[in-house]
GROMACS .gro file of C-alpha atoms in nm:
model
  103
    1MET     CA    1   9.200   1.248   1.161
    2GLY     CA    2   8.990   1.500   0.992
    3LEU     CA    3   8.804   1.309   0.707
    4THR     CA    4   8.490   1.319   0.592
    5LEU     CA    5   8.318   1.149   0.286
    6GLU     CA    6   8.246   1.378   0.058
    7PHE     CA    7   8.039   1.163  -0.265
    8GLN     CA    8   8.068   0.773  -0.259
    9TYR     CA    9   7.952   0.577  -0.604
   10GLU     CA   10   7.865   0.226  -0.559
   11ASP     CA   11   8.128   0.023  -0.360
   12PHE     CA   12   8.414   0.097  -0.548
   13TYR     CA   13   8.465   0.498  -0.602
   14ALA     CA   14   8.452   0.778  -0.333
   15SER     CA   15   8.564   1.119  -0.224
   16ILE     CA   16   8.727   1.220   0.126
   17ARG     CA   17   8.791   1.589   0.244
   18ALA     CA   18   9.017   1.678   0.483
   19GLY     CA   19   8.963   2.035   0.527
   20ARG     CA   20   9.039   2.211   0.202
   21GLN     CA   21   9.187   1.926  -0.032
   22LEU     CA   22   8.970   1.688  -0.229
   23PHE     CA   23   9.087   1.324  -0.272
   24HIS     CA   24   8.909   1.116  -0.494
   25LEU     CA   25   8.993   0.718  -0.462
   26LYS     CA   26   8.921   0.409  -0.650
   27LEU     CA   27   8.919  -0.001  -0.491
   28VAL     CA   28   9.095  -0.230  -0.712
   29ASP     CA   29   9.176  -0.593  -0.591
   30GLN     CA   30   9.402  -0.659  -0.914
   31LYS     CA   31   9.673  -0.525  -1.131
   32ASP     CA   32   9.489  -0.134  -1.205
   33PRO     CA   33   9.293  -0.186  -1.600
   34SER     CA   34   9.255   0.185  -1.546
   35ILE     CA   35   9.639   0.248  -1.650
   36ALA     CA   36   9.620   0.185  -2.000
   37PHE     CA   37   9.252   0.415  -1.984
   38VAL     CA   38   9.413   0.708  -1.873
   39GLU     CA   39   9.709   0.703  -2.045
   40LYS     CA   40   9.458   0.698  -2.356
   41GLY     CA   41   9.230   0.951  -2.252
   42ASP     CA   42   9.442   1.197  -2.086
   43HIS     CA   43   9.258   1.133  -1.718
   44PHE     CA   44   9.454   1.095  -1.322
   45HIS     CA   45   9.427   0.862  -1.043
   46PHE     CA   46   9.479   1.127  -0.829
   47TYR     CA   47   9.339   1.495  -0.752
   48ARG     CA   48   9.434   1.745  -0.501
   49GLU     CA   49   9.431   2.112  -0.491
   50THR     CA   50   9.640   2.397  -0.442
   51ASP     CA   51   9.651   2.773  -0.384
   52ASP     CA   52   9.893   2.851  -0.685
   53ALA     CA   53   9.969   2.595  -0.926
   54ALA     CA   54  10.167   2.798  -1.159
   55ALA     CA   55  10.407   2.810  -0.851
   56THR     CA   56  10.344   2.449  -0.728
   57ALA     CA   57  10.407   2.336  -1.053
   58ASP     CA   58  10.741   2.540  -1.095
   59ALA     CA   59  10.894   2.402  -0.793
   60LEU     CA   60  10.817   2.028  -0.887
   61LYS     CA   61  10.968   2.120  -1.194
   62ARG     CA   62  11.286   2.262  -1.045
   63ASN     CA   63  11.330   1.966  -0.794
   64GLY     CA   64  11.373   1.750  -1.072
   65VAL     CA   65  10.989   1.660  -1.146
   66ARG     CA   66  10.855   1.605  -1.579
   67LEU     CA   67  10.537   1.760  -1.519
   68VAL     CA   68  10.280   1.490  -1.828
   69LYS     CA   69  10.091   1.877  -1.845
   70ASP     CA   70  10.238   2.214  -1.839
   71VAL     CA   71   9.982   2.414  -1.681
   72HIS     CA   72   9.728   2.554  -1.863
   73GLU     CA   73   9.328   2.652  -1.784
   74THR     CA   74   9.074   2.401  -1.826
   75ARG     CA   75   8.700   2.446  -1.984
   76TRP     CA   76   8.534   2.451  -1.611
   77GLY     CA   77   8.735   2.708  -1.488
   78THR     CA   78   9.010   2.563  -1.328
   79ARG     CA   79   9.411   2.604  -1.381
   80GLU     CA   80   9.576   2.275  -1.372
   81PHE     CA   81   9.902   2.037  -1.458
   82ALA     CA   82   9.971   1.699  -1.385
   83ILE     CA   83  10.269   1.471  -1.318
   84LYS     CA   84  10.287   1.123  -1.332
   85ASP     CA   85  10.465   0.886  -1.077
   86GLU     CA   86  10.593   0.512  -1.253
   87ALA     CA   87  10.238   0.423  -1.312
   88TYR     CA   88   9.986   0.655  -1.155
   89ARG     CA   89   9.850   1.045  -1.363
   90VAL     CA   90   9.791   1.315  -1.074
   91ARG     CA   91   9.675   1.606  -1.125
   92ARG     CA   92   9.684   1.969  -0.929
   93ARG     CA   93   9.462   2.232  -0.972
   94ARG     CA   94   9.456   2.586  -0.844
   95ARG     CA   95   9.209   2.579  -0.560
   96GLU     CA   96   8.869   2.821  -0.669
   97GLU     CA   97   8.499   2.803  -0.763
   98PRO     CA   98   8.415   2.642  -1.108
   99ARG     CA   99   8.212   2.741  -1.320
  100ARG     CA  100   7.860   2.596  -1.281
  101GLY     CA  101   7.734   2.454  -1.616
  102VAL     CA  102   8.006   2.425  -1.812
  103MET     CA  103   8.145   2.113  -1.908
   0.00000   0.00000   0.00000
């Protein structure tokens, strides 16, 4: 499939690369307790890159998807938006090099 391991943290968190896309994955064997944590702290469960965040967000909105957070610039130099399915928050950002040393 062309997937490669980008990084792994202990035995429960990893990132895989599929071409230009990165997927962050977390292993949870029981009901995911992080759902409430994500809601409270503006975190996310799934993060995906896109070439044009604004165009992708517009297309999703035209198809009835409600954005949890509209397109915005981040402190670390990305342009992102967030959506939510039944339980999990998903962020997408424009593909670009992040500014180094900015958090």
